[in-house]
Amino acid sequence: MFFHHIKYFFLYLIVFLPSVLSAESAISLQPQIFGKPIWQDVLVLEDKDQSFSQENIILGTLDSQFQKISSPNLGFSKSNFWVRLTVNNPTKDLIRWNLVFDFPLLDEVTIFGTGIPKSVVKTLGDIHPFSERNLDYRNPVFPLETKGETTSVYYLRIQSESTIPLTLFIWTEREFNDQLNKEQMIFGFFYGILFVMIAYNFFIYIFTYEKSYLFYLFFISSIFFFHLINNGFAFQYLWPNAIFWGNYSLPFFICFACITGLLFSDNYLSLKKHLPKISKLMWVWAGILLLFSGIQFFLSYRIAMITSILLTVPTALVMVFSGATTFFSKVRAARYFLISWTFFLTGVLLYSLKSLGILPDNHITRWTIQIGTALQTILLSLGLADRINFLTRSLRDHIRELSHAKLKIEESEKRFREIFQGSDEVILMMNDDFEIINANRALSKHMGFRLDDLRGKKITEILYRGRDQSSDYNVLYVNDKLTDLKMTGSIVNFKTEFEQKYVKEPKEMYCRLQYINFDETREVLVTMSSQYEDTIIQLIESEKVELSMNNYLRNAEIVSQRITSQLAKYLSNIEQTEVRSSIREIIINAVEHGNLNISFDEKSKALLEGNYLEFLQKRQEDPRYSQKRVKIEYSFASEFVAYRITDEGRGFDHKKHMEKSLEEMNEAHEQHGRGILMTKSVFDRIEYNDRGNQVSLIKFLNKV
């Protein structure tokens, strides 16, 4: 018999212990209850496929499956949620109390249980007309009553396409009515601020026609309607019977607030001037939001709502980034903008932490979004007023200054144009982001580019990188120099290689960068020259130099200038030019036909096809030829000048080319090969080695 009782005891534990462990404690009613949150005192059952019948729930056959929850936020879900709460009245008197679901956007909530007054509407939510509610209140409310010394069990069925926060509160009847009066005062003050700001900015726009006020007017209005919908007042007062619009109005005004916020930020912060790329991004993003605001009416409410919330994240990030960047760039208007958004986002963050249960639910955390919005609205309005005052004062001062300085400015501009355009050096003007905004005529002379080719480009975009774009050394090197300039503000000098528009070779330039400060902005002045001025040239009586150069043809010009610069004392300008041109042609031959192994026929074909520069570049980058060098030996004295040019090629039949005449070349229509012929007419002695990869040139000076 003993073991028989033991068996039934364990059977009892197995069957009833789970329900005992998961059972909720009864919520004790008191004569006065001031909005007691009860989500921790209830049990929840999720019906994922809506298979639980109402009868089974009410009869209690599924009570053992109800569980406590760790967070009041049930999230976005297609499930039905059943909530079980037990209420106990320990007093002897009847207590009338209100069960309030403090979330106006809930689709539907239905209450079941015994002792519910017959006058109570059991199904509430924003998919039903507002006129069917128990109380004229923005949130669903169930007025209930519990007799003395009794316990009642209620079940709630919740279904919604929006997020489902289990924000259940209990109020006794009188305390709830008192709370309504306080709440109306707070909301009245909040919406009063927004309405005053709307009216204020509207009249300012009428008088000034300043676009910032118009964009801000739209932005405040969209925020105004967003809060009306989010707090349930729009459904209560504006469209109580428009069920479809009542649901989709919230994601619509979320998108509309983002659009108007972007347009306002772009105009208020003058992003077209300070951050032109961010300005373009804002307009593109506003277009995407506008498109979605129309498409969302054809989507399910859940998808429309989730997507609109997700779209606000990049919107807020780009606006805060713009405010922070312009603030650190010392743009005056950015101060109010950044501080206002800090207050607003802080309010959103605190409210979110409260909703997740991390922060306690109190009068401060419950109103953080409204407080943040009010402060944001006021600060932005003050920022607009400050901006107008500042612009007015600046305009008045500038007019006064311009009236006294007009002649000086005209003289300065004329002098600047003469210096700027007349300089043989390349002069560039860049903005603070190192984007080219102006250039003089020498740019075309040295590099082939016009200003329109480079306007808006960064200086690093015109650096030479090679055919395969794999060599980033120039970019890294110049970026380091630009960083030095930005960090120190001191003048920066360096040498690097740039692209040329028509020649597929690098152009080595000596660069000097320095800041030029204006009233509110600063620009970067860049001077670029091919070589430094050599002031000691005129003092040299004799010289002997050995040079080694790579296979870039532009070096032929640089080297020929260097090793003929002494001849000005002994030769006329025409004779000096002839010597320089001959040396240049011989060096080019050594590169092309010697080191790069380009045959006469190959060059002729490429010239006829118009792709010689591309053909030359391929040879220069070919590993078989890229390491070869041209050796140039140069000796100068007052009696003569001598040159010896040696390449690492296979040589050529120099006798054949030395015997050709100009008439023969013209009759054969040859496009090149005239360098040797020119050299014969300029130098007194020309000697090739047997291989044909070395030529010696001598010209006597001071001939009698």
XYZ file of C-alpha atoms in Angstrom:
704
model
C 0.000 0.000 0.000
C 2.888 2.344 0.854
C 4.511 1.881 -2.580
C 1.100 2.365 -4.177
C 0.841 5.844 -2.596
C 4.415 6.639 -3.553
C 3.619 5.791 -7.188
C 0.675 8.206 -7.273
C 2.714 10.884 -5.532
C 5.376 10.866 -8.267
C 2.688 10.721 -10.947
C 1.148 13.840 -9.409
C 4.522 15.580 -9.478
C 5.082 14.686 -13.133
C 1.649 15.927 -14.215
C 1.174 19.045 -12.100
C 4.670 20.215 -11.162
C 5.321 22.041 -14.494
C 2.108 24.000 -14.172
C 2.941 24.825 -10.567
C 6.396 26.078 -11.483
C 5.085 28.212 -14.401
C 2.017 29.536 -12.578
C 1.858 33.293 -12.171
C 1.231 34.985 -8.839
C -2.129 36.729 -8.554
C -2.053 40.505 -9.100
C -3.311 42.079 -5.907
C -5.754 44.957 -6.389
C -5.759 47.942 -4.060
C -8.213 50.824 -3.636
C -5.637 53.064 -5.369
C -3.411 51.870 -8.202
C -1.289 54.377 -10.147
C -0.403 52.686 -13.446
C 1.173 49.487 -12.201
C 3.065 47.593 -14.986
C 2.101 43.907 -14.882
C 4.046 42.286 -17.728
C 6.233 40.458 -15.194
C 3.145 39.088 -13.410
C 1.460 37.475 -16.422
C 2.011 34.314 -18.453
C 2.279 34.234 -22.234
C 1.566 31.522 -24.794
C 2.613 31.945 -28.443
C 0.257 30.440 -31.039
C 2.479 30.384 -34.133
C -0.057 28.863 -36.544
C -3.289 30.145 -34.894
C -4.309 26.564 -34.035
C -5.401 27.089 -30.410
C -9.151 27.319 -30.008
C -10.728 29.992 -27.883
C -12.649 27.329 -25.892
C -9.523 25.401 -24.911
C -7.829 28.590 -23.764
C -10.784 29.778 -21.669
C -11.381 26.323 -20.134
C -7.749 26.283 -18.992
C -6.726 23.091 -20.753
C -3.611 24.833 -22.110
C -2.660 26.655 -18.893
C 0.359 24.393 -18.369
C 1.903 25.726 -21.621
C 1.851 29.384 -20.555
C 5.273 30.766 -19.589
C 6.709 33.892 -18.022
C 8.614 36.258 -20.332
C 11.968 37.924 -19.738
C 11.249 41.028 -21.818
C 8.044 42.954 -22.549
C 8.988 43.322 -26.213
C 7.502 40.458 -28.258
C 8.832 41.991 -31.518
C 7.398 41.689 -35.017
C 5.566 38.372 -35.322
C 2.770 36.720 -37.304
C 1.823 34.639 -34.261
C -1.136 35.105 -31.991
C -0.120 35.743 -28.391
C -2.308 34.675 -25.484
C -1.819 36.390 -22.135
C -3.101 34.947 -18.872
C -3.441 37.174 -15.815
C -4.908 36.409 -12.418
C -6.333 39.276 -10.351
C -7.109 39.078 -6.645
C -9.149 41.574 -4.616
C -8.131 41.044 -0.971
C -10.476 43.787 0.259
C -14.175 43.433 1.032
C -15.210 46.251 -1.345
C -15.813 46.191 -5.101
C -12.845 47.685 -7.008
C -13.350 49.204 -10.417
C -10.134 49.223 -12.397
C -8.877 49.709 -15.951
C -6.635 47.325 -17.869
C -4.712 49.621 -20.247
C -2.665 48.450 -23.201
C -0.252 51.402 -23.517
C 0.450 51.034 -27.247
C -1.912 52.804 -29.666
C -0.655 51.021 -32.820
C -1.848 47.552 -31.801
C -3.996 45.884 -34.473
C -6.285 43.853 -32.251
C -6.582 42.720 -28.636
C -9.517 40.697 -27.274
C -10.270 39.961 -23.628
C -11.945 36.797 -22.280
C -12.968 35.863 -18.766
C -15.810 35.696 -16.276
C -17.298 38.738 -14.620
C -16.566 41.125 -17.480
C -19.260 43.842 -17.517
C -21.688 43.450 -20.408
C -21.151 47.030 -21.530
C -17.443 46.417 -22.174
C -16.369 46.071 -25.812
C -14.158 42.993 -25.718
C -12.242 43.530 -29.002
C -10.207 46.699 -29.541
C -7.403 47.881 -31.845
C -6.660 50.160 -34.779
C -8.189 47.758 -37.341
C -11.556 48.645 -35.841
C -13.216 52.086 -35.960
C -12.254 54.305 -33.064
C -15.914 54.881 -32.190
C -16.183 51.257 -30.993
C -13.770 51.767 -28.103
C -14.756 51.594 -24.457
C -13.257 55.008 -23.648
C -12.459 58.040 -25.758
C -8.757 57.420 -25.252
C -5.825 56.920 -27.595
C -4.874 53.515 -26.133
C -7.053 50.362 -25.838
C -8.706 50.253 -22.383
C -10.835 47.527 -20.748
C -12.885 48.887 -17.774
C -13.223 45.959 -15.352
C -14.446 45.394 -11.814
C -13.635 42.757 -9.195
C -15.755 41.947 -6.164
C -14.249 41.856 -2.700
C -12.321 38.784 -1.569
C -12.477 37.155 -5.005
C -9.960 36.080 -7.642
C -10.564 36.407 -11.392
C -8.665 34.986 -14.360
C -8.539 36.841 -17.695
C -7.141 35.893 -21.066
C -6.012 38.341 -23.759
C -5.525 37.409 -27.389
C -3.125 39.789 -29.181
C -2.559 39.955 -32.918
C -0.701 42.697 -34.763
C 1.486 43.284 -37.820
C 3.412 45.961 -35.966
C 5.793 45.307 -33.110
C 4.062 43.976 -29.983
C 5.262 45.449 -26.683
C 3.460 43.899 -23.720
C 2.899 47.297 -22.085
C 0.021 46.327 -19.787
C -0.856 48.658 -16.917
C -3.499 48.592 -14.193
C -5.166 51.800 -13.002
C -7.974 52.241 -10.583
C -10.779 54.298 -12.075
C -10.240 57.626 -10.304
C -6.469 57.565 -10.634
C -6.768 56.819 -14.337
C -8.991 59.873 -14.870
C -6.501 62.041 -12.989
C -3.703 60.656 -15.173
C -5.642 61.590 -18.316
C -5.738 65.228 -17.220
C -1.980 65.298 -16.553
C -1.249 63.522 -19.822
C -3.356 65.986 -21.801
C -1.439 68.883 -20.275
C 1.931 67.363 -21.173
C 0.906 66.449 -24.712
C -0.754 69.826 -25.145
C 2.503 71.554 -24.157
C 4.508 69.320 -26.507
C 2.263 69.737 -29.542
C 1.901 73.419 -28.727
C 5.668 73.841 -29.091
C 5.627 72.076 -32.446
C 2.650 74.102 -33.682
C 4.227 77.390 -32.606
C 7.457 76.440 -34.399
C 5.483 75.574 -37.550
C 3.650 78.905 -37.483
C 6.832 80.848 -36.637
C 8.855 79.355 -39.496
C 5.938 79.755 -41.903
C 5.720 83.508 -41.309
C 9.508 83.891 -41.434
C 9.507 82.167 -44.820
C 6.716 84.452 -46.081
C 8.808 87.509 -45.211
C 12.260 86.222 -46.266
C 11.644 83.538 -48.937
C 14.657 81.748 -47.485
C 14.552 78.104 -48.639
C 15.906 76.826 -45.331
C 12.701 77.938 -43.592
C 10.539 76.229 -46.224
C 12.400 72.927 -45.911
C 12.342 73.201 -42.124
C 8.596 73.943 -42.208
C 8.010 70.668 -44.067
C 10.367 68.819 -41.706
C 8.613 70.037 -38.522
C 5.204 69.283 -40.042
C 6.218 65.706 -40.852
C 7.577 65.255 -37.303
C 4.336 66.746 -35.974
C 2.194 64.207 -37.844
C 4.562 61.360 -36.969
C 4.071 61.995 -33.259
C 0.315 62.422 -33.672
C 0.148 58.976 -35.299
C 2.662 57.297 -33.005
C 0.853 58.546 -29.890
C -2.586 57.568 -31.213
C -4.038 61.083 -31.480
C -4.302 61.014 -35.292
C -6.539 57.923 -35.155
C -8.498 59.429 -32.286
C -9.146 62.879 -33.787
C -8.108 63.090 -37.465
C -9.124 59.838 -39.201
C -11.010 57.630 -36.681
C -12.716 55.585 -39.412
C -9.923 55.476 -42.048
C -8.512 52.073 -41.131
C -6.198 51.579 -44.146
C -4.735 55.086 -44.063
C -4.539 54.948 -40.273
C -2.144 51.985 -40.536
C -0.024 53.102 -43.498
C 0.205 56.754 -42.441
C 2.977 55.942 -39.942
C 5.528 54.451 -42.409
C 4.543 57.177 -44.895
C 5.352 60.018 -42.495
C 8.523 58.256 -41.353
C 9.732 58.379 -44.978
C 8.432 61.931 -45.424
C 10.289 63.079 -42.284
C 13.497 61.499 -43.620
C 13.076 63.187 -47.027
C 12.391 66.654 -45.624
C 15.160 66.197 -43.044
C 17.670 65.443 -45.812
C 16.587 68.438 -47.910
C 16.708 70.729 -44.901
C 20.155 69.466 -43.850
C 21.541 69.945 -47.358
C 20.315 73.552 -47.534
C 20.947 74.535 -43.910
C 24.542 73.239 -43.839
C 25.323 74.455 -47.408
C 26.560 70.973 -48.285
C 26.854 71.775 -51.999
C 29.695 74.083 -50.983
C 31.272 72.196 -48.086
C 30.507 68.525 -48.900
C 29.370 68.319 -52.547
C 29.537 64.515 -52.723
C 27.454 64.129 -49.555
C 24.986 66.650 -51.004
C 24.545 64.521 -54.135
C 24.200 61.392 -51.975
C 21.451 63.067 -49.938
C 19.426 63.936 -53.043
C 19.774 60.400 -54.420
C 18.751 58.920 -51.072
C 15.779 61.314 -50.849
C 14.668 60.080 -54.277
C 14.836 56.472 -53.083
C 12.773 57.344 -50.001
C 10.209 59.173 -52.127
C 9.868 56.128 -54.381
C 9.396 53.808 -51.410
C 6.822 56.126 -49.785
C 4.594 55.441 -52.803
C 5.381 51.740 -53.140
C 4.743 50.968 -49.453
C 0.957 51.245 -49.906
C 1.125 48.087 -52.048
C 3.129 46.113 -49.468
C 1.967 44.401 -46.316
C 1.960 46.707 -43.313
C 4.631 44.613 -41.570
C 7.084 44.885 -44.492
C 6.300 48.584 -45.009
C 6.882 49.358 -41.344
C 10.082 47.341 -40.941
C 11.549 48.750 -44.168
C 10.708 52.352 -43.273
C 12.373 51.925 -39.862
C 15.478 50.416 -41.471
C 15.651 53.300 -43.964
C 15.843 55.805 -41.120
C 19.181 54.378 -39.942
C 21.317 55.477 -42.942
C 19.295 58.691 -43.103
C 20.192 59.592 -39.517
C 23.824 58.541 -40.028
C 24.347 60.701 -43.118
C 22.748 63.738 -41.430
C 24.808 63.345 -38.244
C 27.963 62.762 -40.310
C 27.271 65.920 -42.317
C 26.691 67.918 -39.152
C 29.839 66.609 -37.460
C 32.024 67.138 -40.530
C 30.854 70.691 -41.125
C 31.149 71.408 -37.396
C 34.811 70.380 -37.357
C 35.264 72.431 -40.530
C 34.120 75.413 -38.429
C 30.876 76.031 -40.295
C 28.868 78.284 -37.995
C 25.427 76.770 -38.712
C 26.591 73.250 -37.817
C 26.689 74.001 -34.074
C 22.940 74.207 -33.582
C 22.378 71.365 -36.056
C 24.696 68.930 -34.292
C 23.512 69.796 -30.763
C 19.839 69.470 -31.756
C 20.345 66.051 -33.330
C 22.315 64.943 -30.278
C 19.311 65.737 -28.053
C 16.891 63.990 -30.409
C 18.959 60.816 -30.822
C 19.637 60.698 -27.077
C 15.879 60.757 -26.497
C 15.355 57.939 -29.001
C 18.150 55.893 -27.389
C 16.784 56.294 -23.844
C 13.262 55.394 -24.982
C 14.584 52.295 -26.777
C 16.502 51.193 -23.670
C 13.328 51.664 -21.632
C 11.321 49.608 -24.108
C 13.912 46.799 -23.902
C 13.699 46.793 -20.122
C 17.283 47.989 -19.606
C 16.173 51.316 -18.111
C 13.286 51.628 -15.634
C 9.886 52.827 -16.849
C 9.317 56.219 -15.238
C 8.098 59.696 -16.155
C 11.506 60.641 -17.599
C 12.180 57.621 -19.808
C 8.536 57.520 -20.948
C 8.757 61.033 -22.433
C 12.317 61.066 -23.776
C 11.306 61.093 -27.473
C 8.954 64.047 -26.952
C 11.568 65.926 -24.921
C 14.257 65.254 -27.530
C 11.971 66.332 -30.376
C 10.954 69.557 -28.622
C 14.586 70.490 -27.905
C 15.599 69.627 -31.459
C 12.835 71.799 -32.906
C 13.658 74.784 -30.713
C 17.417 74.575 -31.313
C 17.066 74.268 -35.076
C 14.737 77.273 -35.120
C 17.305 79.236 -33.111
C 19.982 78.046 -35.523
C 17.987 79.345 -38.480
C 17.471 82.695 -36.775
C 21.176 82.909 -35.959
C 22.030 82.051 -39.534
C 19.818 84.817 -40.931
C 21.231 87.342 -38.436
C 24.771 86.314 -39.257
C 24.160 86.529 -43.006
C 22.513 89.927 -42.593
C 25.429 91.300 -40.578
C 27.948 89.765 -42.963
C 26.158 91.182 -45.991
C 26.050 94.660 -44.445
C 29.751 94.519 -43.570
C 30.714 93.156 -46.965
C 28.812 95.872 -48.812
C 30.572 98.517 -46.731
C 33.965 96.934 -47.334
C 33.371 96.395 -51.037
C 32.379 100.012 -51.549
C 35.805 101.139 -50.228
C 37.926 98.379 -51.786
C 36.572 98.002 -55.328
C 39.511 99.662 -57.102
C 42.084 97.784 -55.055
C 40.397 94.486 -55.811
C 40.327 95.213 -59.534
C 44.029 96.103 -59.496
C 44.870 93.009 -57.471
C 42.894 90.774 -59.813
C 44.599 92.213 -62.859
C 48.031 91.742 -61.289
C 47.129 88.225 -60.206
C 45.951 87.246 -63.702
C 49.157 88.557 -65.236
C 51.309 86.626 -62.787
C 49.070 83.538 -62.740
C 48.633 83.112 -66.487
C 52.026 84.471 -67.545
C 54.105 82.139 -65.404
C 56.078 79.400 -67.187
C 55.512 77.165 -64.163
C 52.335 75.136 -63.833
C 50.139 76.760 -61.177
C 47.147 74.915 -59.729
C 44.579 76.018 -57.167
C 42.945 73.270 -55.084
C 40.239 73.287 -52.430
C 40.768 71.906 -48.933
C 39.958 68.388 -50.215
C 42.818 68.697 -52.730
C 40.466 68.891 -55.721
C 41.671 71.068 -58.622
C 39.567 74.206 -59.115
C 41.831 76.377 -61.297
C 45.007 76.205 -63.391
C 47.084 78.468 -65.631
C 47.978 78.055 -69.303
C 51.325 76.392 -68.526
C 49.384 73.227 -67.641
C 48.667 72.641 -71.324
C 52.258 73.431 -72.317
C 53.882 70.980 -69.881
C 51.294 68.188 -69.603
C 48.808 68.639 -72.442
C 45.779 69.020 -70.158
C 43.288 71.872 -70.148
C 41.590 73.111 -66.989
C 38.293 71.462 -68.005
C 40.075 68.083 -68.147
C 41.126 68.266 -64.494
C 38.535 70.447 -62.758
C 37.119 68.590 -59.740
C 39.788 65.866 -59.818
C 42.190 65.260 -56.947
C 45.859 65.833 -57.673
C 46.522 62.142 -56.956
C 44.274 61.207 -59.904
C 46.752 62.657 -62.422
C 49.835 60.907 -61.003
C 51.631 58.461 -63.267
C 50.894 54.815 -62.386
C 52.074 52.862 -65.393
C 50.083 50.954 -67.980
C 48.748 48.271 -65.627
C 47.862 50.820 -62.889
C 49.684 48.558 -60.400
C 52.323 50.960 -59.140
C 50.778 52.927 -56.302
C 54.047 54.291 -54.934
C 53.436 57.757 -56.385
C 49.947 57.863 -54.852
C 51.162 56.755 -51.411
C 54.086 59.171 -51.551
C 51.987 62.190 -52.549
C 49.235 61.278 -50.052
C 51.895 61.361 -47.314
C 52.921 64.848 -48.463
C 49.292 66.014 -48.521
C 48.832 64.655 -44.998
C 51.939 66.581 -43.878
C 50.489 69.752 -45.384
C 47.137 69.227 -43.658
C 48.667 68.360 -40.279
C 51.353 71.047 -40.121
C 50.069 73.759 -42.462
C 53.685 74.342 -43.540
C 54.959 74.530 -47.119
C 55.632 71.106 -48.655
C 58.154 70.401 -51.452
C 58.515 67.133 -53.328
C 59.294 65.628 -56.713
C 57.065 63.073 -58.432
C 55.831 61.851 -61.809
C 52.569 62.949 -63.467
C 50.584 61.682 -66.420
C 50.590 63.496 -69.741
C 47.466 63.743 -71.864
C 48.961 62.833 -75.216
C 52.277 61.175 -74.306
C 52.097 57.831 -72.506
C 55.145 58.597 -70.382
C 55.574 60.126 -66.939
C 56.377 63.805 -66.565
C 58.696 64.474 -63.644
C 57.775 67.692 -61.852
C 59.052 69.547 -58.805
C 56.046 70.537 -56.689
C 55.544 73.147 -53.999
C 52.290 73.182 -51.955
C 51.105 75.820 -49.515
C 47.821 77.008 -47.995
C 46.192 80.297 -48.979
C 43.692 81.421 -46.317
C 40.517 83.342 -47.138
C 37.774 84.606 -44.806
C 35.896 81.335 -44.245
C 37.754 78.914 -46.473
C 41.257 78.102 -47.525
C 42.738 76.860 -50.772
C 45.967 75.119 -51.731
C 48.413 76.801 -54.115
C 50.493 74.331 -56.154
C 53.456 75.362 -58.293
C 55.005 72.740 -60.561
C 58.194 73.049 -62.661
C 60.155 70.632 -64.820
C 63.537 71.441 -63.304
C 65.170 73.791 -60.865
C 66.929 76.878 -62.219
C 70.662 76.264 -62.457
C 72.304 79.652 -61.758
C 75.889 78.290 -61.886
C 75.743 77.410 -65.593
C 77.238 80.699 -66.758
C 80.315 80.208 -64.547
C 81.421 76.824 -65.914
C 84.552 76.897 -68.171
C 84.844 73.130 -68.674
C 82.843 70.113 -67.653
C 82.861 66.318 -67.972
C 79.736 64.330 -67.088
C 78.591 60.713 -67.374
C 74.845 60.048 -67.326
C 72.717 56.919 -67.368
C 69.028 57.194 -68.245
C 66.075 54.823 -68.534
C 63.917 54.305 -71.618
C 61.462 57.179 -71.193
C 61.638 59.484 -74.205
C 60.847 62.560 -72.138
C 64.314 62.135 -70.523
C 65.862 62.701 -73.960
C 64.570 66.284 -73.841
C 65.736 66.852 -70.247
C 69.200 65.382 -70.823
C 69.724 67.183 -74.154
C 68.885 70.500 -72.478
C 71.259 69.772 -69.625
C 74.305 68.827 -71.726
C 73.897 71.673 -74.231
C 73.190 74.466 -71.757
C 76.870 75.601 -71.747
C 76.925 76.263 -75.481
C 75.082 79.593 -75.275
C 78.431 81.336 -74.667
C 79.915 80.036 -77.925
C 77.034 79.393 -80.332
C 74.075 81.367 -81.584
C 70.584 80.429 -80.478
C 69.938 78.669 -83.782
C 73.194 76.680 -83.582
C 72.557 75.734 -79.967
C 69.032 74.551 -80.876
C 70.442 72.454 -83.743
C 72.943 70.748 -81.401
C 70.250 70.114 -78.776
C 67.818 68.686 -81.360
C 70.486 66.404 -82.825
C 71.502 65.058 -79.414
C 67.846 64.488 -78.552
C 67.271 62.530 -81.792
C 70.347 60.349 -81.220
C 69.233 59.571 -77.649
C 65.720 58.737 -78.885
C 67.238 56.382 -81.479
C 69.297 54.719 -78.753
C 66.134 54.151 -76.715
C 63.790 53.082 -79.519
C 65.976 51.117 -81.905
C 68.641 50.157 -79.380
C 67.318 49.311 -75.918
C 63.671 48.701 -76.917
C 64.624 46.789 -80.117
C 62.003 48.601 -82.229
C 62.788 48.029 -85.879
C 62.447 50.664 -88.578
C 59.492 48.822 -90.115
C 57.729 48.346 -86.744
C 57.913 52.054 -85.981
C 56.716 52.964 -89.478
C 53.718 50.643 -89.186
C 52.758 51.922 -85.731
C 53.006 55.535 -86.888
C 50.765 54.843 -89.870
C 48.196 53.093 -87.659
C 48.266 55.950 -85.134
C 49.053 53.767 -82.096
C 52.772 54.343 -81.723
C 52.568 55.678 -78.144
C 50.718 52.550 -76.942
C 53.203 50.340 -78.815
C 56.118 52.234 -77.218
C 54.645 51.890 -73.727
C 54.316 48.107 -74.088
C 58.014 47.874 -74.985
C 59.011 50.122 -72.080
C 57.200 47.805 -69.646
C 58.437 44.579 -71.250
C 60.768 42.825 -68.719
C 63.200 42.023 -71.548
C 63.932 45.707 -72.136
C 62.795 47.641 -69.047
C 66.136 47.369 -67.211
C 68.330 48.505 -70.114
C 69.978 51.920 -69.902
C 71.432 54.537 -72.258
C 74.883 55.787 -71.235
C 75.747 59.379 -72.174
C 79.297 60.734 -71.833
C 79.722 64.482 -72.242
C 82.877 66.594 -72.297
C 82.929 70.367 -72.688
C 85.807 72.847 -72.989
C 86.258 76.221 -74.611
C 87.614 74.603 -77.826
C 85.090 71.799 -78.396
C 82.151 69.835 -77.080
C 82.058 66.018 -77.398
C 79.349 63.446 -76.762
C 79.387 59.642 -76.671
C 76.006 57.854 -76.551
C 75.867 54.088 -75.947
C 72.858 51.802 -75.768
C 72.535 48.119 -74.798
C 70.875 47.039 -78.040
C 72.138 44.809 -80.844
C 73.257 47.745 -82.979
C 72.399 48.526 -86.600
C 73.853 49.058 -90.052
C 74.914 52.652 -89.535
C 76.757 52.841 -92.873
C 73.508 52.319 -94.776
C 71.758 55.175 -92.948
C 74.792 57.471 -93.066
C 74.808 57.245 -96.873
C 71.100 58.263 -97.309
C 70.286 61.748 -98.489
C 67.267 63.914 -97.629
C 65.963 63.597 -101.199
C 66.001 59.793 -100.988
C 64.071 59.824 -97.702
C 61.434 62.202 -99.126
C 61.001 60.060 -102.234
C 60.468 56.966 -100.017
C 57.933 58.905 -97.879
C 59.709 57.806 -94.686
C 58.177 59.319 -91.538
C 61.279 58.930 -89.371
C 65.015 58.293 -89.647
C 66.007 61.922 -90.207
C 67.923 62.190 -86.901
C 71.171 60.831 -88.315
C 70.865 63.076 -91.350
C 70.358 66.132 -89.104
C 73.330 65.140 -86.952
C 75.646 64.929 -89.996
C 74.890 68.541 -90.846
C 75.465 69.832 -87.291
C 78.554 68.044 -85.927
C 82.060 68.180 -87.341
C 82.840 64.525 -86.617
C 80.545 61.493 -86.272
C 81.888 58.010 -85.518
C 79.988 54.749 -84.849
C 81.549 51.623 -83.394
C 81.487 48.464 -85.481
C 78.406 47.084 -83.702
C 76.457 50.301 -84.246
C 75.292 50.747 -80.644
C 77.670 53.617 -79.845
C 78.129 56.975 -81.549
C 80.697 59.695 -80.832
C 79.961 63.305 -81.792
C 82.385 66.244 -81.787
C 81.726 69.917 -82.542
C 84.548 72.482 -82.536
C 83.897 75.855 -80.953
C 85.480 79.237 -81.622
C 86.249 78.358 -85.235
C 88.506 80.811 -87.010
